[in-house]
Short mmCIF file of C-alpha atoms in Angstrom, two decimals:
data_model
loop_
_atom_site.label_atom_id
_atom_site.label_comp_id
_atom_site.label_asym_id
_atom_site.label_seq_id
_atom_site.Cartn_x
_atom_site.Cartn_y
_atom_site.Cartn_z
CA MET A 3 33.10 -8.25 -1.12
CA LYS A 4 30.76 -10.97 -2.36
CA LYS A 5 27.35 -9.64 -3.33
CA LYS A 6 24.31 -11.07 -1.59
CA LYS A 7 21.97 -12.69 -4.12
CA ILE A 8 18.32 -11.78 -3.45
CA LEU A 9 15.10 -12.94 -5.09
CA ILE A 10 12.10 -10.64 -4.55
CA ARG A 11 8.59 -11.73 -5.55
CA ILE A 12 5.48 -9.59 -6.07
CA GLY A 13 2.25 -9.93 -8.04
CA SER A 14 2.61 -6.83 -10.24
CA LEU A 15 3.86 -3.26 -10.07
CA ARG A 16 0.48 -1.57 -10.32
CA HIS A 17 -0.39 1.67 -8.53
CA GLY A 18 -0.49 0.38 -4.96
CA GLY A 19 1.28 1.34 -1.75
CA ALA A 20 3.25 -1.91 -1.39
CA GLU A 21 4.40 -1.73 -5.01
CA LYS A 22 5.57 1.85 -4.64
CA VAL A 23 7.38 1.08 -1.38
CA LEU A 24 9.23 -1.83 -3.00
CA VAL A 25 10.39 0.28 -5.94
CA THR A 26 11.47 3.08 -3.57
CA PHE A 27 13.53 0.51 -1.66
CA LEU A 28 15.15 -0.82 -4.85
CA LYS A 29 16.03 2.68 -6.00
CA ASN A 30 17.90 3.36 -2.78
CA ILE A 31 19.90 0.20 -2.07
CA SER A 32 23.43 -0.37 -3.32
CA PRO A 33 24.07 -2.40 -6.50
CA ASP A 34 27.60 -2.89 -5.13
CA LYS A 35 26.25 -4.89 -2.15
CA TYR A 36 23.38 -6.83 -3.68
CA GLU A 37 22.46 -8.74 -6.81
CA VAL A 38 18.67 -8.52 -7.04
CA ASP A 39 16.30 -10.56 -9.18
CA LEU A 40 12.72 -9.27 -9.19
CA LEU A 41 10.12 -11.86 -10.23
CA ILE A 42 6.70 -10.41 -11.10
CA ASN A 43 3.69 -12.65 -11.68
CA LEU A 44 2.08 -10.19 -14.12
CA TYR A 45 4.39 -7.76 -15.90
CA SER A 46 2.21 -4.65 -15.65
CA GLY A 47 1.88 -1.44 -13.67
CA ILE A 48 3.12 2.13 -13.61
CA TYR A 49 6.11 1.39 -11.38
CA ILE A 50 7.82 -1.00 -13.82
CA LYS A 51 9.57 1.89 -15.52
CA GLU A 52 10.97 3.02 -12.16
CA VAL A 53 12.75 -0.25 -11.37
CA PRO A 54 16.53 0.46 -11.47
CA SER A 55 18.31 -0.88 -14.56
CA TRP A 56 20.71 -3.01 -12.47
CA VAL A 57 17.81 -5.09 -11.08
CA ASN A 58 17.12 -8.24 -13.16
CA VAL A 59 13.39 -8.37 -13.89
CA TYR A 60 11.64 -11.69 -14.64
CA TYR A 61 7.94 -12.32 -15.10
CA LEU A 62 5.47 -15.17 -15.55
CA LEU A 63 2.92 -13.34 -17.71
CA LYS A 64 2.67 -10.05 -19.55
CA GLY A 65 -0.41 -7.88 -20.04
CA GLU A 66 -2.73 -5.44 -18.35
CA MET A 67 -4.40 -6.30 -15.07
CA ILE A 68 -8.06 -7.31 -15.46
CA THR A 69 -10.20 -5.76 -12.72
CA THR A 70 -13.64 -6.63 -14.14
CA ASN A 71 -15.63 -9.86 -14.51
CA ARG A 72 -16.87 -9.31 -18.07
CA PRO A 73 -17.60 -12.64 -19.85
CA GLN A 74 -14.93 -11.96 -22.50
CA ASP A 75 -12.28 -11.54 -19.77
CA ILE A 76 -12.99 -14.78 -17.91
CA PRO A 77 -10.96 -17.13 -20.19
CA VAL A 78 -7.87 -14.89 -19.91
CA LYS A 79 -8.23 -14.62 -16.15
CA ALA A 80 -8.68 -18.39 -15.84
CA PHE A 81 -5.56 -19.06 -17.93
CA ARG A 82 -3.51 -16.63 -15.85
CA VAL A 83 -4.61 -18.25 -12.60
CA LEU A 84 -3.82 -21.78 -13.83
CA TYR A 85 -0.47 -20.75 -15.32
CA GLN A 86 0.65 -19.15 -12.06
CA LYS A 87 -0.63 -22.09 -10.00
CA MET A 88 1.37 -24.48 -12.18
CA PHE A 89 4.59 -22.87 -10.92
CA LEU A 90 3.25 -22.95 -7.36
CA TRP A 91 2.51 -26.67 -7.66
CA PHE A 92 5.79 -27.41 -9.50
CA PRO A 93 8.25 -24.77 -8.25
CA ALA A 94 11.26 -26.67 -9.62
CA LEU A 95 10.05 -25.74 -13.13
CA LEU A 96 10.05 -22.05 -12.21
CA TYR A 97 13.54 -22.08 -10.74
CA ARG A 98 14.92 -24.07 -13.66
CA PHE A 99 13.30 -22.47 -16.70
CA VAL A 100 12.48 -18.91 -15.57
CA LEU A 101 15.22 -18.22 -13.02
CA LYS A 102 17.85 -20.35 -14.84
CA ASN A 103 18.88 -22.40 -11.77
CA LYS A 104 20.27 -19.37 -9.95
CA LYS A 105 21.03 -19.83 -6.25
CA TYR A 106 19.83 -17.22 -3.77
CA ASP A 107 20.99 -16.18 -0.32
CA VAL A 108 17.69 -14.47 0.52
CA GLU A 109 14.16 -14.87 -0.90
CA LEU A 110 11.70 -12.12 -0.05
CA ALA A 111 7.92 -11.98 -0.45
CA ALA A 112 7.34 -8.25 -0.97
CA ILE A 113 3.66 -8.61 -0.13
CA HIS A 114 1.77 -11.03 2.15
CA GLY A 115 -0.04 -12.69 -0.77
CA MET A 116 3.23 -14.23 -2.00
CA TYR A 117 3.86 -16.32 1.12
CA ARG A 118 3.07 -19.64 -0.61
CA GLU A 119 5.40 -18.86 -3.50
CA ILE A 120 8.40 -18.22 -1.24
CA LEU A 121 7.68 -21.10 1.14
CA SER A 122 7.41 -23.50 -1.82
CA SER A 123 10.92 -22.60 -3.00
CA PRO A 124 13.08 -25.66 -3.72
CA GLN A 125 16.07 -23.71 -2.35
CA LYS A 126 15.88 -24.83 1.28
CA ASP A 127 19.13 -23.13 2.33
CA SER A 128 18.06 -19.60 1.40
CA LYS A 129 16.80 -17.29 4.14
CA LYS A 130 13.14 -16.40 3.78
CA ILE A 131 11.61 -12.98 4.56
CA ILE A 132 8.00 -11.83 4.24
CA TRP A 133 6.98 -8.17 4.15
CA VAL A 134 3.42 -7.83 5.49
CA GLN A 135 2.00 -4.64 3.96
CA ASN A 136 -1.65 -5.06 4.91
CA ASP A 137 -3.75 -5.75 7.99
CA ILE A 138 -4.03 -9.49 7.32
CA PHE A 139 -6.03 -9.94 10.53
CA ASN A 140 -8.93 -8.17 8.78
CA LEU A 141 -8.80 -10.36 5.65
CA LYS A 142 -11.21 -13.32 5.75
CA GLU A 143 -8.91 -15.74 3.95
CA TYR A 144 -6.13 -15.15 6.51
CA THR A 145 -7.30 -17.32 9.36
CA PRO A 146 -5.05 -17.84 12.42
CA GLU A 147 -4.06 -21.21 10.88
CA VAL A 148 -2.92 -19.51 7.67
CA ILE A 149 -1.08 -16.71 9.45
CA ARG A 150 0.71 -19.27 11.63
CA LYS A 151 2.45 -20.42 8.42
CA PHE A 152 4.25 -17.07 8.33
CA PHE A 153 6.42 -18.26 11.22
CA LYS A 154 8.14 -20.59 8.73
CA PHE A 155 9.87 -17.44 7.46
CA ASP A 156 13.15 -16.40 9.08
CA ARG A 157 11.90 -12.82 9.40
CA ILE A 158 8.40 -11.32 9.31
CA LEU A 159 8.44 -7.59 8.55
CA VAL A 160 5.33 -5.72 9.71
CA ILE A 161 4.55 -2.06 9.24
CA SER A 162 2.64 -1.21 12.43
CA ASN A 163 2.75 -1.89 16.17
CA LYS A 164 -0.79 -3.30 15.92
CA LEU A 165 0.33 -5.97 13.45
CA LYS A 166 3.35 -6.79 15.60
CA GLU A 167 1.14 -7.25 18.67
CA GLU A 168 -1.29 -9.51 16.75
CA MET A 169 1.59 -11.63 15.40
CA HIS A 170 3.03 -11.98 18.90
CA LYS A 171 -0.32 -13.36 20.11
CA LEU A 172 -0.04 -16.16 17.53
CA ALA A 173 3.64 -16.87 18.21
CA GLY A 174 4.31 -20.18 19.93
CA THR A 175 7.88 -19.54 21.06
CA GLU A 176 10.17 -16.65 21.94
CA THR A 177 12.13 -17.31 18.73
CA GLU A 178 8.95 -16.85 16.71
CA LYS A 179 8.23 -13.60 18.54
CA GLN A 180 11.73 -12.32 17.79
CA SER A 181 11.27 -13.08 14.08
CA VAL A 182 8.60 -10.32 13.89
CA ILE A 183 10.20 -6.95 13.17
CA LYS A 184 8.33 -3.64 12.91
CA ILE A 185 9.69 -1.36 10.19
CA PHE A 186 8.69 1.98 8.71
CA ASN A 187 8.13 1.82 4.98
CA PRO A 188 10.55 4.09 3.10
CA ILE A 189 8.89 7.26 1.76
CA ASP A 190 10.81 9.52 -0.63
CA LYS A 191 10.03 13.01 0.70
CA LYS A 192 11.98 14.81 -2.04
CA ASP A 193 10.20 12.89 -4.80
CA THR A 194 6.77 13.57 -3.25
CA LEU A 195 7.44 17.32 -2.96
CA GLU A 196 8.74 17.53 -6.54
CA LYS A 197 5.75 15.68 -7.98
CA ALA A 198 3.34 17.86 -5.97
CA ASN A 199 4.66 20.94 -7.78
CA ALA A 200 3.67 19.67 -11.23
CA SER A 201 1.03 21.76 -13.00
CA ILE A 202 -2.46 20.33 -13.57
CA ASP A 203 -5.34 21.75 -15.59
CA ASP A 204 -8.19 19.49 -14.48
CA TYR A 205 -8.51 20.27 -10.78
CA PRO A 206 -12.30 20.27 -10.41
CA PHE A 207 -12.79 22.98 -7.77
CA ASN A 208 -11.34 26.49 -7.57
CA ASN A 209 -14.08 28.30 -5.67
CA GLY A 210 -12.68 28.67 -2.15
CA ILE A 211 -15.06 26.10 -0.63
CA PRO A 212 -13.30 23.67 1.80
CA THR A 213 -12.25 20.57 -0.14
CA PHE A 214 -11.49 17.06 1.15
CA ILE A 215 -9.50 14.59 -0.94
CA SER A 216 -9.07 10.82 -0.70
CA ILE A 217 -6.68 8.77 -2.86
CA GLY A 218 -6.49 5.01 -3.34
CA THR A 219 -7.55 1.97 -5.34
CA VAL A 220 -11.33 1.81 -5.49
CA TYR A 221 -11.94 -1.38 -3.50
CA PRO A 222 -14.62 -1.92 -0.80
CA GLN A 223 -11.90 -1.83 1.90
CA LYS A 224 -11.35 1.87 1.12
CA GLY A 225 -14.84 2.74 2.39
CA TYR A 226 -15.66 5.24 -0.36
CA ASP A 227 -19.31 4.23 -0.02
CA ARG A 228 -19.22 5.45 3.59
CA LEU A 229 -17.39 8.60 2.54
CA LEU A 230 -20.02 9.55 -0.04
CA GLN A 231 -22.83 8.95 2.45
CA VAL A 232 -21.08 11.24 4.96
CA HIS A 233 -20.51 13.89 2.28
CA LYS A 234 -24.23 13.84 1.47
CA LYS A 235 -25.22 14.06 5.15
CA LEU A 236 -22.91 17.01 5.88
CA SER A 237 -24.09 18.83 2.75
CA ASP A 238 -27.73 18.31 3.71
CA GLU A 239 -26.93 19.84 7.11
CA GLY A 240 -25.70 22.99 5.38
CA LEU A 241 -21.97 22.37 5.99
CA LYS A 242 -20.64 23.42 2.59
CA HIS A 243 -17.65 21.42 1.37
CA GLN A 244 -16.41 19.46 -1.64
CA LEU A 245 -14.95 15.99 -2.10
CA ILE A 246 -12.44 14.57 -4.57
CA ILE A 247 -11.73 10.83 -4.88
CA ILE A 248 -8.75 9.75 -7.01
CA GLY A 249 -8.22 6.12 -8.01
CA ASP A 250 -9.64 3.23 -10.00
CA GLY A 251 -10.41 -0.41 -9.31
CA TYR A 252 -13.13 -3.02 -9.64
CA ASP A 253 -15.54 -1.07 -7.38
CA LEU A 254 -15.33 2.11 -9.48
CA ASN A 255 -18.70 1.68 -11.23
CA ASN A 256 -20.49 0.96 -7.94
CA ILE A 257 -19.06 4.09 -6.32
CA GLN A 258 -19.94 6.21 -9.37
CA GLU A 259 -23.50 4.83 -9.28
CA LEU A 260 -23.77 5.68 -5.58
CA LEU A 261 -22.47 9.20 -6.24
CA ASN A 262 -25.18 9.66 -8.90
CA LYS A 263 -27.88 8.13 -6.70
CA LEU A 264 -27.05 10.55 -3.88
CA GLU A 265 -27.20 13.42 -6.42
CA VAL A 266 -23.92 14.96 -5.29
CA GLN A 267 -22.40 15.32 -8.78
CA GLU A 268 -21.79 19.05 -8.28
CA THR A 269 -19.86 18.72 -5.01
CA ALA A 270 -18.20 15.28 -5.26
CA LYS A 271 -15.91 14.21 -8.12
CA LEU A 272 -14.59 10.75 -8.87
CA LEU A 273 -11.57 11.53 -11.03
CA GLY A 274 -10.33 7.99 -11.70
CA PHE A 275 -6.65 7.05 -11.81
CA ARG A 276 -3.93 9.72 -11.88
CA SER A 277 -0.29 8.64 -12.21
CA ASN A 278 0.65 11.74 -10.21
CA PRO A 279 -2.06 12.52 -7.62
CA TYR A 280 0.14 14.82 -5.52
CA PRO A 281 -0.74 18.19 -7.15
CA TYR A 282 -4.41 17.44 -6.37
CA LEU A 283 -3.47 16.55 -2.79
CA LYS A 284 -1.45 19.75 -2.47
CA LYS A 285 -4.36 21.93 -3.66
CA ALA A 286 -6.98 20.28 -1.41
CA ASP A 287 -7.63 21.58 2.12
CA PHE A 288 -7.91 18.27 3.99
CA TYR A 289 -7.09 14.61 3.53
CA VAL A 290 -9.78 12.13 4.60
CA MET A 291 -9.23 8.38 4.95
CA SER A 292 -12.41 6.29 5.14
CA SER A 293 -10.78 2.84 4.95
CA ARG A 294 -12.22 -0.19 6.69
CA HIS A 295 -8.71 -1.67 6.94
CA GLU A 296 -5.18 -0.99 5.66
CA GLY A 297 -1.62 -2.06 6.40
CA PHE A 298 0.62 0.95 6.15
CA PRO A 299 -1.36 3.67 4.34
CA THR A 300 1.49 5.25 2.37
CA ILE A 301 -0.75 8.10 1.24
CA ILE A 302 -1.08 9.28 4.86
CA ALA A 303 2.71 9.58 5.10
CA GLU A 304 2.67 11.57 1.85
CA ALA A 305 -0.16 13.80 3.11
CA LEU A 306 1.99 14.55 6.17
CA ILE A 307 4.93 15.42 3.92
CA LEU A 308 2.62 17.92 2.17
CA ASN A 309 1.46 19.23 5.57
CA LYS A 310 -2.21 18.37 5.11
CA PRO A 311 -4.69 18.23 8.01
CA ILE A 312 -5.86 14.61 8.17
CA SER A 313 -8.96 12.81 9.40
CA ALA A 314 -8.49 9.02 9.30
CA THR A 315 -10.35 5.98 10.53
CA ASP A 316 -8.65 3.93 13.25
CA ILE A 317 -6.96 1.30 11.08
CA SER A 318 -3.67 -0.57 11.33
CA GLY A 319 -0.68 1.77 11.07
CA ILE A 320 -2.61 4.99 11.57
CA LYS A 321 -1.65 5.48 15.23
CA ASP A 322 2.01 5.02 14.30
CA LEU A 323 1.78 7.52 11.43
CA LEU A 324 -0.32 10.13 13.25
CA GLN A 325 1.52 9.55 16.54
CA ASP A 326 -1.62 8.59 18.47
CA GLY A 327 -3.53 11.63 17.20
CA LYS A 328 -0.86 14.29 17.65
CA LEU A 329 -0.46 14.85 13.89
CA GLY A 330 -4.04 14.31 12.78
CA MET A 331 -7.51 13.17 13.81
CA ILE A 332 -8.06 9.46 14.38
CA THR A 333 -11.78 8.63 14.30
CA PRO A 334 -13.77 5.47 15.07
CA ASN A 335 -13.76 3.08 12.10
CA SER A 336 -17.39 3.71 11.14
CA GLU A 337 -19.57 6.01 9.06
CA ASP A 338 -20.32 8.02 12.21
CA GLY A 339 -16.58 8.31 12.90
CA ILE A 340 -15.88 9.64 9.39
CA TYR A 341 -18.78 12.09 9.83
CA GLU A 342 -17.48 13.44 13.15
CA GLY A 343 -13.95 13.90 11.80
CA MET A 344 -14.98 15.82 8.69
CA LYS A 345 -17.53 17.89 10.64
CA LYS A 346 -14.87 18.94 13.17
CA PHE A 347 -12.67 20.35 10.43
CA LEU A 348 -15.63 22.24 8.96
CA ILE A 349 -16.85 23.83 12.20
CA GLU A 350 -13.64 24.24 14.25
CA LYS A 351 -11.81 26.79 12.13
CA GLY A 352 -8.51 26.70 14.06
CA LEU A 353 -8.17 22.90 14.07
CA ALA A 354 -6.51 22.61 10.64
CA GLU A 355 -3.84 25.17 11.58
CA HIS A 356 -3.21 23.36 14.85
CA TYR A 357 -2.38 20.12 13.02
CA LYS A 358 -0.29 21.93 10.41
CA LYS A 359 1.90 23.41 13.15
CA GLU A 360 2.26 20.01 14.84
CA ILE A 361 3.35 18.43 11.55
CA GLU A 362 5.82 21.24 10.84
CA ASN A 363 7.43 20.83 14.26
CA THR A 364 7.73 17.02 14.11
CA ASP A 365 10.64 14.94 12.83
CA LEU A 366 8.68 12.38 10.78
CA PRO A 367 9.93 8.83 11.45
CA PHE A 368 9.55 7.34 7.97
CA VAL A 369 12.70 9.06 6.67
CA LEU A 370 13.86 7.35 3.47
CA GLU A 371 17.48 6.82 4.52
CA LYS A 372 16.62 5.40 7.96
CA SER A 373 14.02 2.99 6.60
CA VAL A 374 16.27 1.72 3.79
CA GLN A 375 19.17 1.29 6.22
CA HIS A 376 16.96 -0.73 8.58
CA LEU A 377 15.80 -3.00 5.75
CA GLN A 378 19.37 -3.54 4.58
CA GLU A 379 20.44 -4.45 8.12
CA ILE A 380 17.68 -7.08 8.32
CA ILE A 381 18.75 -8.59 4.98
CA ASP A 382 22.42 -8.53 5.98
CA GLU A 383 21.86 -10.13 9.38
CA VAL A 384 19.34 -12.83 8.50
#
C-alpha cells in the first residue's frame, strides 16, 4: 500500500496544549500508512524529544523562544520575524530549498496561526486541513473576514461544539458547513497517570489546608490576575485555602508583582514552569481554571483523568469536557464567577466527593485510540 505523504506545520513544540496534542497524535499513528514531514518555524520546546524517530523534522530557525521585550532581544526577534515572512512571501523557496521539492498528498496546519503558511503552498493539488486549537472568535486579529479564509481549506477541525456553531454561522454554503468537523483531542491517559506518580520534593504545601491548583502558560488570557484577586478576597473572608500556579510566559513578572502587592506570598505560590506538572496536580485538592478564553483546555481533560474536582470559567470546550456541568462546576467567565466556584468548594464539603463519583462513573470521550482513529479517518478520506 502506498503511503500517504503528509506535511504538518507548527510554530514550535513548546509546552502548550496544541503542541502536546500534535506529538501525542504522531506517537500513535502508523508509520506503515503515512510518511510525515513536520516543519517547525522555531526548533525549540520540550516536546521535540518526543517526536517519533520515523517523522522527518525540518525547521526554519533554531533557538530558544523569546518571551520578553528586552532591548537586547529585539534584533533577534526582528530577524526571526523577517526570515519567516520571507518564506511566506516566497513559498516556492521554502518548498525547494527546505523541503527538497517533495510532493504532498495532505498539508496540515496543526494550529490556527499557520493558516497563511498552508494556504500559500505552491502545491495546489494537495488537500489542505487546519486544526483550530483555540477560540479564534475571542482573538482580536481573527475578524470574520480572516476566519472566512479558513473555508479555503478542505477540512476545518475544531475542538468544541461552540467553535463548530460559530464556524457554521460564517459558512456561505452547505459544502462549507460540512467541511467543519468537531473532534476530541487525543489525551494519553496512561502517560498522564504514570507521570502523576513521579516523586517531587518541592510541593509547597503539606499542611492539610484545601489547595487549588492552576496550570498553563502565563498569558493574560489565562486570567491569573483574576484568580489572585479571588484568592485574596476569599482569604480576607476567613475561608482558608491555598493556591498554586504552575507555568511561565511573558506575563509572569506582572503576575508575581500582583501576588506580592496583594501580600498573599504565604498562601499563593507561583512555581514557574515544570516539565511534569502532574504530581502537583495529583496532590492538590481542586483544579481551578480562570481563563478568559481557550480552545480545548487539555489540562482539564488531564485533571479529569486524575479525578480532580474542577471549577472552570465558561470558555470554549469546557461544556464538552465537563459534560454541561455533570463532571465539574462551570462558572460565569468573570472574577465573580471564579469567586463563586472556589467558594462553593470551600463551604459545601460534600461537593468535591460528588464530582469525584461522577467522574469515576463516566466513560470519558477523549479516549486516545478513538481520537487518533477519527483523525486518521479524516486524513484518509479528504
